[in-house]
Structures are given as C-alpha cells and as structure tokens.
PDB file of C-alpha atoms and ligand atoms in Angstrom:
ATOM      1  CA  UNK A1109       1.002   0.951 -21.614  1.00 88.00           C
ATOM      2  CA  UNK A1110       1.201  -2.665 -21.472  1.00 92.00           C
ATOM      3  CA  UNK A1111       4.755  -2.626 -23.889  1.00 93.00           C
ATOM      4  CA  UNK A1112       5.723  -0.397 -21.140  1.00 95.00           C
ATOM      5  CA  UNK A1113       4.920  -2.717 -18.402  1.00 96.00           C
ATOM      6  CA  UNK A1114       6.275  -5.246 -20.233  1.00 95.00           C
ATOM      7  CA  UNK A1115       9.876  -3.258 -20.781  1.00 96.00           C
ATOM      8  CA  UNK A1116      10.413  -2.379 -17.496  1.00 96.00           C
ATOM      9  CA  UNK A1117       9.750  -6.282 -16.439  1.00 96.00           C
ATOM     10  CA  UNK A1118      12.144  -7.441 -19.137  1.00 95.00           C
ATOM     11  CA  UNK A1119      14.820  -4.770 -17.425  1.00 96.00           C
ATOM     12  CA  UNK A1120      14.374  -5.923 -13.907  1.00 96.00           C
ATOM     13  CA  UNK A1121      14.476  -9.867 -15.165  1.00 95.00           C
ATOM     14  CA  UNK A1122      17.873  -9.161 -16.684  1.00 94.00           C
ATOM     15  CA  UNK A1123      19.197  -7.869 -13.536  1.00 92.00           C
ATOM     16  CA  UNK A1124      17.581 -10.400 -11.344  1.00 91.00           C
ATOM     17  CA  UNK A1125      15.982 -13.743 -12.755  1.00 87.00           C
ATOM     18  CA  UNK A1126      14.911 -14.897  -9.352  1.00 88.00           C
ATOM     19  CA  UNK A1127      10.522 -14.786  -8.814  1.00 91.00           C
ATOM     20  CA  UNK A1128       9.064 -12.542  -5.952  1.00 95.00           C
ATOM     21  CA  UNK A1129       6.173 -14.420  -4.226  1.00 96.00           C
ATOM     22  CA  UNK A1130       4.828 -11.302  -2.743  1.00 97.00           C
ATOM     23  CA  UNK A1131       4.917  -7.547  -3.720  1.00 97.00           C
ATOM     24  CA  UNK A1132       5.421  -5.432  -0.447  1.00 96.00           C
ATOM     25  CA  UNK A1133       4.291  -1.120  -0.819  1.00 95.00           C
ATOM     26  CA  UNK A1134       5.670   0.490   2.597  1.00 89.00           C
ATOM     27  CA  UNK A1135       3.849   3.460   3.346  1.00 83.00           C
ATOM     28  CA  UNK A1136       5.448   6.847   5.155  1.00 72.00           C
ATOM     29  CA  UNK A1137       7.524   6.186   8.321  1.00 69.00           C
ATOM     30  CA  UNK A1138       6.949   2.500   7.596  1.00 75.00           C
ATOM     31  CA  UNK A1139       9.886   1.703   5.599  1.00 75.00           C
ATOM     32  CA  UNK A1140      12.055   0.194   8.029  1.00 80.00           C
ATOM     33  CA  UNK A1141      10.432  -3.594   7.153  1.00 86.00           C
ATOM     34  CA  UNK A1142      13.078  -3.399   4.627  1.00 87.00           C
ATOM     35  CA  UNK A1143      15.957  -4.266   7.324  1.00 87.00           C
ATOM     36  CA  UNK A1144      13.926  -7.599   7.827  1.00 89.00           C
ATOM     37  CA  UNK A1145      15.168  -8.495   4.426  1.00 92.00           C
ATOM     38  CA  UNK A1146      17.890 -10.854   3.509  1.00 93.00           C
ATOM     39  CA  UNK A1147      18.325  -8.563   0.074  1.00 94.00           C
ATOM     40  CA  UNK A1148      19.499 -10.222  -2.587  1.00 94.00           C
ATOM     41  CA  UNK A1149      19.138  -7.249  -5.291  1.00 95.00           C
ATOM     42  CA  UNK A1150      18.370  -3.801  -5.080  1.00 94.00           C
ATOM     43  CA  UNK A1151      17.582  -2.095  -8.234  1.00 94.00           C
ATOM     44  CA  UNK A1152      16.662   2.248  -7.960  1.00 91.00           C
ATOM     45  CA  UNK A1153      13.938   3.245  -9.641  1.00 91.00           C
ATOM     46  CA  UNK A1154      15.360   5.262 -11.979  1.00 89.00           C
ATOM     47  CA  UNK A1155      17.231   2.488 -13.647  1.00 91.00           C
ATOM     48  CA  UNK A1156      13.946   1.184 -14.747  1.00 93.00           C
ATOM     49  CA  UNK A1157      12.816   2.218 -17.877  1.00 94.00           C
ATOM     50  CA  UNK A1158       8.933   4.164 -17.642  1.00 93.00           C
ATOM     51  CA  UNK A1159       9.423   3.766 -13.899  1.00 91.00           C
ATOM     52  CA  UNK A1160       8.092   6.908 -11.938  1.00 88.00           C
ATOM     53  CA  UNK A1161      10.471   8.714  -9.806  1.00 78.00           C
ATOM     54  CA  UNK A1162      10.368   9.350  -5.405  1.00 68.00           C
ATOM     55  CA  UNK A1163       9.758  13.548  -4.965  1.00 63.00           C
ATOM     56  CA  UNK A1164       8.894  13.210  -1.858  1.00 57.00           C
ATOM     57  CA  UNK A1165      12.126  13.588   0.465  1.00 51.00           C
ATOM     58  CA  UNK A1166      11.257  10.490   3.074  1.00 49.00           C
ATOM     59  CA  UNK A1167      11.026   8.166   0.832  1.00 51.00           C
ATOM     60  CA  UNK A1168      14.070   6.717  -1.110  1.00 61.00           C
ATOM     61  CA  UNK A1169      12.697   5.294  -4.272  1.00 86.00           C
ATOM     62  CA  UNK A1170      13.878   1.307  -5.038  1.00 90.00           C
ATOM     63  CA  UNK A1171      13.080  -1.848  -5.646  1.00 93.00           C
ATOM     64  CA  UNK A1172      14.100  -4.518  -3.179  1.00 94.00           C
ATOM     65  CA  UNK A1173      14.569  -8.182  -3.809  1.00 96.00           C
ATOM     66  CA  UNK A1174      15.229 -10.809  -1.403  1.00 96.00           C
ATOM     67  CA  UNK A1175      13.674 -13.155   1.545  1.00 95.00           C
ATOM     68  CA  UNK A1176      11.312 -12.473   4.480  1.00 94.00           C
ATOM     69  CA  UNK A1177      10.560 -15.010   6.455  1.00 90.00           C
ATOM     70  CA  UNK A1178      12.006 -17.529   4.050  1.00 92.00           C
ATOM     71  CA  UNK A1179      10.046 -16.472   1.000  1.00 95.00           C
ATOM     72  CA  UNK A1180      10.701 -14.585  -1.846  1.00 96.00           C
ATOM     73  CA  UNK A1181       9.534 -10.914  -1.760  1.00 97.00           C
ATOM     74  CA  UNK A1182      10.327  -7.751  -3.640  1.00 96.00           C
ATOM     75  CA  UNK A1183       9.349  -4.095  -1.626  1.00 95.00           C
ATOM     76  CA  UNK A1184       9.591  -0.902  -2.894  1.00 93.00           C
ATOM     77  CA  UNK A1185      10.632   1.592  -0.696  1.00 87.00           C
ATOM     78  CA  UNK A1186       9.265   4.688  -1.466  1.00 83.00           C
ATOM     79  CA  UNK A1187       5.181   4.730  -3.204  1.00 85.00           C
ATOM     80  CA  UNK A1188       4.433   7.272  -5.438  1.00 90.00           C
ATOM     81  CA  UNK A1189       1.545   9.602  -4.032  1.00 92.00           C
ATOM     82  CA  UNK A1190      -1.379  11.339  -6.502  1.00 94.00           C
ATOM     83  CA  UNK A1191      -0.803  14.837  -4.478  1.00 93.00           C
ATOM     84  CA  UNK A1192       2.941  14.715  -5.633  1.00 89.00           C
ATOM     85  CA  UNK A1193       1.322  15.112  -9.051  1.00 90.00           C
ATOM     86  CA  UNK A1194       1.607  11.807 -10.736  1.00 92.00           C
ATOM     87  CA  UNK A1195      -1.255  10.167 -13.035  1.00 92.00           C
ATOM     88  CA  UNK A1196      -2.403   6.999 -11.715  1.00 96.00           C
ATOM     89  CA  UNK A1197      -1.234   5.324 -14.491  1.00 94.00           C
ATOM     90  CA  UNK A1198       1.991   6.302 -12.781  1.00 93.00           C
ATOM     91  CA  UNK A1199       0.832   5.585  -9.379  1.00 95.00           C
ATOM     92  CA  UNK A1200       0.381   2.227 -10.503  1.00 96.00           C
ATOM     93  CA  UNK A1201       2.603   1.435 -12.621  1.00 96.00           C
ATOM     94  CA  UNK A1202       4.945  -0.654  -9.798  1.00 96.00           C
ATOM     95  CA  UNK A1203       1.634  -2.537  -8.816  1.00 97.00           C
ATOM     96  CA  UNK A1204       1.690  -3.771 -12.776  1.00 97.00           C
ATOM     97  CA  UNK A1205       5.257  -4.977 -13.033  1.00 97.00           C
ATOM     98  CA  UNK A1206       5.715  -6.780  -9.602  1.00 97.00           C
ATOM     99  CA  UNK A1207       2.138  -8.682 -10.933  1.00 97.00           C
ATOM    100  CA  UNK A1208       4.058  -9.074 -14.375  1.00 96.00           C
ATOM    101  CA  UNK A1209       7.312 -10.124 -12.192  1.00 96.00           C
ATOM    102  CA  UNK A1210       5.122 -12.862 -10.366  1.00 96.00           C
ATOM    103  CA  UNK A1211       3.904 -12.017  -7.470  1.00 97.00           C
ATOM    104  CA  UNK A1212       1.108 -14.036  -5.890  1.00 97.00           C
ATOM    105  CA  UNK A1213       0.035 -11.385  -3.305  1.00 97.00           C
ATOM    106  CA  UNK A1214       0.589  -8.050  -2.477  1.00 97.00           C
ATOM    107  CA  UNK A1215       1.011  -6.223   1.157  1.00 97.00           C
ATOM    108  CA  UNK A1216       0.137  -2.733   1.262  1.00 96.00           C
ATOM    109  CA  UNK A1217       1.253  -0.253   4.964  1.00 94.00           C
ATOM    110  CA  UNK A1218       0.229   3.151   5.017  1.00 94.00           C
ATOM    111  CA  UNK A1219      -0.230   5.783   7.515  1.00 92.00           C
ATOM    112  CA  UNK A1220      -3.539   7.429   7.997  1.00 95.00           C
ATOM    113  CA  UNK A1221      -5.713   9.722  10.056  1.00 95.00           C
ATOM    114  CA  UNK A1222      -8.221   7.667  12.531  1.00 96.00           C
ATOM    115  CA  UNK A1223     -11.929   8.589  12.234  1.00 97.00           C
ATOM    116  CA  UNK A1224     -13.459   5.943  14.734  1.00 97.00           C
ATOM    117  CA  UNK A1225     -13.868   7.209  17.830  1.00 96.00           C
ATOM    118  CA  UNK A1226     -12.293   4.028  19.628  1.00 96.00           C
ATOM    119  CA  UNK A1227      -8.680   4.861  17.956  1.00 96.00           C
ATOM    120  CA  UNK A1228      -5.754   5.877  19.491  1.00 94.00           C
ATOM    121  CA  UNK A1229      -2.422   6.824  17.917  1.00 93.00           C
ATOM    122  CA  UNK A1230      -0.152   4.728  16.978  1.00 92.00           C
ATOM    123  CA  UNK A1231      -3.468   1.491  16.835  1.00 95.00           C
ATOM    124  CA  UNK A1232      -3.315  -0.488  13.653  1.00 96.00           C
ATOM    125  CA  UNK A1233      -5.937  -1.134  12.024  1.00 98.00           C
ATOM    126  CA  UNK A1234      -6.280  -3.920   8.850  1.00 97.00           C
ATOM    127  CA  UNK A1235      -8.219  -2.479   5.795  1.00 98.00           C
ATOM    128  CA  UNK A1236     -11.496  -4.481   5.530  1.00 97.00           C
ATOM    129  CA  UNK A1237     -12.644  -2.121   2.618  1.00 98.00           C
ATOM    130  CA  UNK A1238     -12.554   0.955   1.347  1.00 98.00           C
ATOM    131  CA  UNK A1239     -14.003   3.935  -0.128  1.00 98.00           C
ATOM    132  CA  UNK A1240     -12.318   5.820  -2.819  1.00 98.00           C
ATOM    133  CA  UNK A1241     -12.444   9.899  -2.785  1.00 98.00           C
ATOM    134  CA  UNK A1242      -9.682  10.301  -5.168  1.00 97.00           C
ATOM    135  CA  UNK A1243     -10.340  12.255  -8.129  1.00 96.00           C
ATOM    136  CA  UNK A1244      -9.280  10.295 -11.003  1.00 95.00           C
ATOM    137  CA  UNK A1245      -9.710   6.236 -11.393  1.00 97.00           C
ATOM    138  CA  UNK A1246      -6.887   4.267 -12.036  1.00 97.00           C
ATOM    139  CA  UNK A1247      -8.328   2.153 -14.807  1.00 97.00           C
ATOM    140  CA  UNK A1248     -10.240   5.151 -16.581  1.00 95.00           C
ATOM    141  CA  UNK A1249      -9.089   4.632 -20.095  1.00 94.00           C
ATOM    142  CA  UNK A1250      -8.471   1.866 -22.416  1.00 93.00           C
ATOM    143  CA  UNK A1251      -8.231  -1.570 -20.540  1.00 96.00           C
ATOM    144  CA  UNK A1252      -5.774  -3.509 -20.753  1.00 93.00           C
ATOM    145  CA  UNK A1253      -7.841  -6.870 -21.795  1.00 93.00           C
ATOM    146  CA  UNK A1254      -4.393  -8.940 -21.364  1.00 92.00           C
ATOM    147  CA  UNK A1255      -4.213  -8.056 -17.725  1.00 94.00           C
ATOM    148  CA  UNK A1256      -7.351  -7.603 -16.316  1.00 96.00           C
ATOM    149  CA  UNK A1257     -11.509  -7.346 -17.154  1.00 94.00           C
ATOM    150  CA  UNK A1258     -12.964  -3.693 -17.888  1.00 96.00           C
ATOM    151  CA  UNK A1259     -15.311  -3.805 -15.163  1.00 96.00           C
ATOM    152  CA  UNK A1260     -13.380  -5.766 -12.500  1.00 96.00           C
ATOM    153  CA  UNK A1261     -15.292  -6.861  -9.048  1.00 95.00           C
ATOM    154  CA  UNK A1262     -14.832  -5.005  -6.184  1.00 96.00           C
ATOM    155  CA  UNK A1263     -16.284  -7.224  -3.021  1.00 95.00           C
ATOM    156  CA  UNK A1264     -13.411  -8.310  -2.160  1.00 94.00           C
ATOM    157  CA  UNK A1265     -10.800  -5.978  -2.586  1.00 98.00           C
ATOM    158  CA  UNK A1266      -8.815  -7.097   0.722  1.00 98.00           C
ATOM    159  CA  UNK A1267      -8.225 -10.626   0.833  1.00 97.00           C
ATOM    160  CA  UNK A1268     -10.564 -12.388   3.920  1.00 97.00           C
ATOM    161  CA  UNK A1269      -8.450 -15.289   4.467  1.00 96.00           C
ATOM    162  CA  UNK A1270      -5.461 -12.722   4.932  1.00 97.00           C
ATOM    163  CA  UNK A1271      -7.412 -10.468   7.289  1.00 97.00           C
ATOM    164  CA  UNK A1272      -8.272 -13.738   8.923  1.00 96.00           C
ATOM    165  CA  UNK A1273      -4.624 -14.590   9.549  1.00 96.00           C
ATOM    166  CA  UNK A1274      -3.488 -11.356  10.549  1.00 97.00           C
ATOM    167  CA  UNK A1275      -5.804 -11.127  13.212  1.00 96.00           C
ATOM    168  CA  UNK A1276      -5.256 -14.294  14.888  1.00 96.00           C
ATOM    169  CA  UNK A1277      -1.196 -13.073  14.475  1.00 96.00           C
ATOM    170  CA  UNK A1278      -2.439 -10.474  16.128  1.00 95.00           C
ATOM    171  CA  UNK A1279      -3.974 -11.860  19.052  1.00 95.00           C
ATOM    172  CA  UNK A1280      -1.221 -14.299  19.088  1.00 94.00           C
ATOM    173  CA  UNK A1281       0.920 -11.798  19.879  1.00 93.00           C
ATOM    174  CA  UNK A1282      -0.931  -9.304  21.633  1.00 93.00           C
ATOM    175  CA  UNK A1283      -1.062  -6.439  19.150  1.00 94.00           C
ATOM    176  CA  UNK A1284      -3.840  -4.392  19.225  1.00 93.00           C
ATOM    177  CA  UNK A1285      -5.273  -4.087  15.652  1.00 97.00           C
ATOM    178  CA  UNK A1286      -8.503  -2.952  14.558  1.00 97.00           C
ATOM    179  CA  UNK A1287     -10.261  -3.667  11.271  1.00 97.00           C
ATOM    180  CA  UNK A1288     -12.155  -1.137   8.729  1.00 98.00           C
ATOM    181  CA  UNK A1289     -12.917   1.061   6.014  1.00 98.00           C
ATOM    182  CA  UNK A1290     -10.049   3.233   5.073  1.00 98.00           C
ATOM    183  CA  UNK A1291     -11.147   6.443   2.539  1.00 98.00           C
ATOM    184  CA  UNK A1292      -8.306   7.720   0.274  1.00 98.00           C
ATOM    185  CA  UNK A1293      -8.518  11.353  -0.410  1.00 98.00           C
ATOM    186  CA  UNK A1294      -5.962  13.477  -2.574  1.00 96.00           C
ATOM    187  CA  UNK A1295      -4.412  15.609  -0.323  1.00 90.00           C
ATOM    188  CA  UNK A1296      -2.008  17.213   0.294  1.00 94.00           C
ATOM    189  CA  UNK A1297      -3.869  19.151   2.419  1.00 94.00           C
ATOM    190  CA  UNK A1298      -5.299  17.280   5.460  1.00 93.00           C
ATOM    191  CA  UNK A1299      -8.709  17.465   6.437  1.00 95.00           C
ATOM    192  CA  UNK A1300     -10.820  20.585   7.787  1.00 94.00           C
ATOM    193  CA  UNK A1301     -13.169  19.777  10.960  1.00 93.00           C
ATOM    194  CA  UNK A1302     -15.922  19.133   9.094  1.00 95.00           C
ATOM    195  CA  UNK A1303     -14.129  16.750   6.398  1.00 97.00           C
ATOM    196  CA  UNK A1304     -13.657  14.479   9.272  1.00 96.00           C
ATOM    197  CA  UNK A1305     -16.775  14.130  10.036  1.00 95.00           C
ATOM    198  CA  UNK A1306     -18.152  14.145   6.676  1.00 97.00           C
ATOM    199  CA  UNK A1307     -15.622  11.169   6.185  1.00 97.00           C
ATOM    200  CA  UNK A1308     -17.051   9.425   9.092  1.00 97.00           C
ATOM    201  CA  UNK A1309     -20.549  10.158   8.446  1.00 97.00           C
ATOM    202  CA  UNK A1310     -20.420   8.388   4.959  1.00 98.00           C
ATOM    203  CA  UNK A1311     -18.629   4.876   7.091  1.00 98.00           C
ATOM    204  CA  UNK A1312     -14.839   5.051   7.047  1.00 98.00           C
ATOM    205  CA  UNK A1313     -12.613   4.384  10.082  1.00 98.00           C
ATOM    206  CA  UNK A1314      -9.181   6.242   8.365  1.00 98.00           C
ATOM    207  CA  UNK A1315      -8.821   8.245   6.095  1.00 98.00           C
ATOM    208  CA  UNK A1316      -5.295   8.577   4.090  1.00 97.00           C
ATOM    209  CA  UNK A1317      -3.899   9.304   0.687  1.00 96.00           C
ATOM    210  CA  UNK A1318      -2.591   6.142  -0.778  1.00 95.00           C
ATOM    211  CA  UNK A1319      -3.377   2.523  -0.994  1.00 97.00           C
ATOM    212  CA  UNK A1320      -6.659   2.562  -2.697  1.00 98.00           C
ATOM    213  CA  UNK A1321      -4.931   2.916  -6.661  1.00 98.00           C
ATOM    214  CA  UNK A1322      -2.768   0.475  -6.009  1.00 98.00           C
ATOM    215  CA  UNK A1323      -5.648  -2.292  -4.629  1.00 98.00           C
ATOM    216  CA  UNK A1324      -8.034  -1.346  -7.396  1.00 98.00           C
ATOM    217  CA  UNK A1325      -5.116  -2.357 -10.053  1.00 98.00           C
ATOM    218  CA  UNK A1326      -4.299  -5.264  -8.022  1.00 98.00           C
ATOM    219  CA  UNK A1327      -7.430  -6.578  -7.947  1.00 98.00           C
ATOM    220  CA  UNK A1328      -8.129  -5.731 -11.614  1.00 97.00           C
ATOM    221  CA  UNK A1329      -5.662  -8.149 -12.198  1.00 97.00           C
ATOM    222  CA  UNK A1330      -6.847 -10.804  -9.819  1.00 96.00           C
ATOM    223  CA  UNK A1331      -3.693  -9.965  -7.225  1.00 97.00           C
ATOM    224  CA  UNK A1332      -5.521 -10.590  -3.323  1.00 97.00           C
ATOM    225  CA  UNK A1333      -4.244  -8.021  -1.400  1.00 98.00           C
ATOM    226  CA  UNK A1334      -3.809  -6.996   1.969  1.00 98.00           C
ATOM    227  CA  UNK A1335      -3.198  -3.824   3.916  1.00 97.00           C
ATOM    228  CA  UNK A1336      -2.843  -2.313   6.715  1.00 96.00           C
ATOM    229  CA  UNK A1337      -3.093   1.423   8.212  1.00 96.00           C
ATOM    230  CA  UNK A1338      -1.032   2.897  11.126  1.00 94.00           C
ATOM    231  CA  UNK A1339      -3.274   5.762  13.175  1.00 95.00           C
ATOM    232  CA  UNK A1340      -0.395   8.466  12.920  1.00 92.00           C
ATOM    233  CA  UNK A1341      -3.314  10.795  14.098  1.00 93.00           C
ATOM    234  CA  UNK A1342      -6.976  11.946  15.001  1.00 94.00           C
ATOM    235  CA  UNK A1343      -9.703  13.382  13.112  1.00 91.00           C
ATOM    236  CA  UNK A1344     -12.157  12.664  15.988  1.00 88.00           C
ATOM    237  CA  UNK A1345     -14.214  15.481  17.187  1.00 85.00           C
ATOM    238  CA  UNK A1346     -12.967  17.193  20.494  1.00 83.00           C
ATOM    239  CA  UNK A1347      -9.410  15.304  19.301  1.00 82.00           C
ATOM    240  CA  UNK A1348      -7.923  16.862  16.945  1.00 81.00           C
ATOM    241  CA  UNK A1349      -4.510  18.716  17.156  1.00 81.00           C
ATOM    242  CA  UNK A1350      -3.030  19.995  14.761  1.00 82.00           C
ATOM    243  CA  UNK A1351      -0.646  17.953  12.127  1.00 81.00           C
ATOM    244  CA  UNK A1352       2.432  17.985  12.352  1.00 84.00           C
ATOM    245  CA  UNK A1353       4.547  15.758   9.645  1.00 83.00           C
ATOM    246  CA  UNK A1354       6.823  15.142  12.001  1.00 85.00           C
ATOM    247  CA  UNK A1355       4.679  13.826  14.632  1.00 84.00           C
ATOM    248  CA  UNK A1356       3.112  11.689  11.756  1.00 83.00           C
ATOM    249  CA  UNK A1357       6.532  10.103  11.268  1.00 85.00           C
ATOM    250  CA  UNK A1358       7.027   9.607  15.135  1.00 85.00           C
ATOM    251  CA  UNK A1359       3.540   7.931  15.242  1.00 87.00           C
ATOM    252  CA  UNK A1360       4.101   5.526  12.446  1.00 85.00           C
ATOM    253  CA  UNK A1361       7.773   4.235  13.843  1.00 86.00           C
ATOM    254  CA  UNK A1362       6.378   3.906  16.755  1.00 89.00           C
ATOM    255  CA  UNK A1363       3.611   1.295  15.576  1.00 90.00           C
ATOM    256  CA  UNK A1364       6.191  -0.088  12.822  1.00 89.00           C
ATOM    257  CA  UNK A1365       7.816  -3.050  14.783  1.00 91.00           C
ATOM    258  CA  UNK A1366       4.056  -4.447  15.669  1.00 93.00           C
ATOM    259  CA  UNK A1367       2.816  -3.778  11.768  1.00 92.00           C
ATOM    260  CA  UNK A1368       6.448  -5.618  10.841  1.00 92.00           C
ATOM    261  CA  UNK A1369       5.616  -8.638  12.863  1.00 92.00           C
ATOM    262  CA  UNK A1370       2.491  -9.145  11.651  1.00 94.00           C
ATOM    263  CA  UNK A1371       3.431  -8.898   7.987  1.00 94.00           C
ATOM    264  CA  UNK A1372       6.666 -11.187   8.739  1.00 93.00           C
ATOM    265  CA  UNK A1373       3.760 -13.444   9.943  1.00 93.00           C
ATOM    266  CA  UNK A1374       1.443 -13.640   8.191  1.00 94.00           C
ATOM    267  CA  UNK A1375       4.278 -13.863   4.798  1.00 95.00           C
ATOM    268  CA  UNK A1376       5.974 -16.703   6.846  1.00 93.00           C
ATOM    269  CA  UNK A1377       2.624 -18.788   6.794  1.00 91.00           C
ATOM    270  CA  UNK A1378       1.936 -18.530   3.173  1.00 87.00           C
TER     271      UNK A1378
HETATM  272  N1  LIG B 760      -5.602  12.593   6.668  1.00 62.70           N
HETATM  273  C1  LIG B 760      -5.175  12.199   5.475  1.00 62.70           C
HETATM  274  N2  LIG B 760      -4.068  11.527   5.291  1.00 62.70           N
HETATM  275  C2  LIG B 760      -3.339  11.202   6.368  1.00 62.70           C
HETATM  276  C3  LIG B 760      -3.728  11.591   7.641  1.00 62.70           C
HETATM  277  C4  LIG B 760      -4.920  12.337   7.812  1.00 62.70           C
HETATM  278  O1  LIG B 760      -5.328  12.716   8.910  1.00 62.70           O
HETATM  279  N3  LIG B 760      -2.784  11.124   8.508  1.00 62.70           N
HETATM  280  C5  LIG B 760      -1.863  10.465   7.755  1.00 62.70           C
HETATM  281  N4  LIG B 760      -2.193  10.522   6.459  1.00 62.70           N
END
C-alpha cells in the first residue's frame, strides 16, 4: 500500500514539483470552488498510477493544482463514494498522497440530509464530530506504522481552531452556518422514516455518505481537518419529501457561493 502511495506521489511530483499547503475534497454539487482557482496544473486521475477512477457521472475525476486565496492548494474534483463500490483503501487513497504531497490541512464539503429540527435547506452546517455507520473501517488491516499509529485518537477529528475561524467568517459575513455531528452511512439508498429518526435519536445533526473515511485517514496521519455539510434536504419528521437527485444538486449550488467564501476565508488566513 504504502509503495503505492508512494508511486503515485512520485508521478504527480514529476508533473508538478510545486507543494500544496492544503488538500481540498468537494463534495456533490459543490465543485464549482474549483473556478476560484488560479490552476497551475491539472492532472486526471487516471494518469495516476493506483489512483481510483470517478463512476459517478457528476463528478469529473482530477486533481487540481494551483492558488486560492494566495496559497497553494491542490482539490480534487470528483471523491470517490463507498456505495459506488470502492474499498476504503480506495476511498482513501487521494487523502494519502495529497498528505504524502505536503499538505498541512485538509478541507472536506459534502452534501447531506439535515436531521436537526432547526435546519432548513440549503443551511450549512460545520462538522463538529461525527459518527461513523459505514460498514467497513478505513484502517482495518495492516497499519501503515510509517504514516500513522494503529490506534490513532479520535477527539479531535475536526480541527477547533478551524471551526473557530469559520464561524467568526461566518458571522463576519452573515452566513448562516450551524455546527454538529454529521453520521456517514453507505447508501445508496437514502434513509426510510424511521432511519431518520434512529439517526437522530443516537445524536447526529446530518447524515450523508462521505467525509468520515477520508477524516479518519487524515487524522491517522496527524492531517487537522475541516469540513463542512450543505443541507441539500430533510429527514425531519412531518418534513420529509421525497429525494430527488436533482433537487439535491439544486440545493447544494444554491448554498455553494456561501460554503466557497468561507473556505476562501478561512484558507486566506492560514
Ligand atoms: N441521506 C444520506 N445522504 C445524503 C442525504 C440524505 O438525506 N442527502 C444528501 N446526501
């Protein structure tokens, strides 16, 4: 795994020498941050060697070098979701080599379905902490002793002083923005009645299908993170309509310029 890693680093370092400060993972309908970016180099996934590849159609799978805000970033457009049918060793793989790369932090957007009863579509709200559903862990296996410790902590898996930040942006600017627990389920199906409830019973505020692989692998290797969900829809008793992908999509670029600023933010101040 870790030759792998190390492979697909070596690739991207030939075709682009300069260091990323931050790694950037832009969740569904949320990939327009990317015009922000004074690009430099773009480099598809499927030039790199062991990279995963995009299935799903709204996503365009790359990797995206160049400055936000003034510093150095790399984003991939396009994540790679369990439900598409990747291991998590795939899932994560990205989250390995932009750490490998350089990268000092990493910003994580995703959409997700709002389970506290105060949300509205289209609210942001800043991950505090989660609680992972998914069915397989992404550092089940050997570990990998060079990057990380078997049994890494988990008590701070979103970085305070960047939740900090972002919500004074926030109230700089007068975004509304929420913070909480996000759960991460597998999908693809969304959830029945009573799975939102269940989900809100045991404490979280969202519940989606990404994020929480990627954090755990960040944080296993000492990366702070920091991420953020849009509300693209309700799982609130007495309001919930029926999904729509679409109308997931509509709900996410709708919130997208307000989740932009604050990540153009709170990259500009560190
Ligand atoms: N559930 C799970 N994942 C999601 C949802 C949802 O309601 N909305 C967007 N992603």
């Amino acid at each position: 795994m870790l030759e792998k890693i190390k492979e697909a680093v070596e690739y991207i370092k030939n075709q682009y020498e300069v260091k990323p400060k931050f790694g950037i993972i832009l969740g569904t309908g949320l990939g327009s941050l990317v015009n922000e970016v004074e690009v430099e180099k773009t480099i598809e996934y499927k030039d790199i060697p062991h990279f995963p590849l995009s299935t799903v159609e709204t996503h365009s799978g790359k990797l995206i070098f160049g400055k936000l805000s003034g510093k150095q970033v790399v984003v991939m457009k396009g994540r790679f979701h369990y439900y598409e049918g990747y291991d998590m060793d795939q899932v994560t793989f990205p989250v390995r080599v932009m750490k490998l790369l350089g990268i000092e932090k990493l910003f994580i957007s995703n959409a997700a379905g709002g389970l506290n009863p105060e949300y509205q579509v289209s609210d942001l709200m800043i991950l505090n902490d989660h609680i992972n559903l998914l069915p397989e862990h992404p550092l089940r296996g050997e570990n990998i002793n060079e990057l990380g410790d078997r049994f890494p902590d988990m008590s701070d898996a979103y970085d305070e002083h960047l939740i900090e930040k972002a919500l004074s942006i926030a109230t700089e600017k007068g975004i509304r923005v929420h913070q909480g627990v996000y759960a991460a389920v597998s999908g693809p199906a969304l959830e029945t009645k009573a799975e939102y409830k269940y989900l809100r019973i045991i404490g979280a505020d969202a519940v989606g299908m990404s994020t929480i692989p990627e954090n755990i692998v960040a944080r296993h290797m000492g990366l702070p993170c920091f991420a953020i969900s849009v509300i693209t829809d309700l799982g609130v008793e007495g309001k919930i309509e029926k999904v729509v992908v679409a109308n997931i999509i509509k709900a996410a670029m709708k919130a997208e310029p307000y989740m932009t600023a604050i990540f153009k933010e709170l990259i500009a101040a560190n």
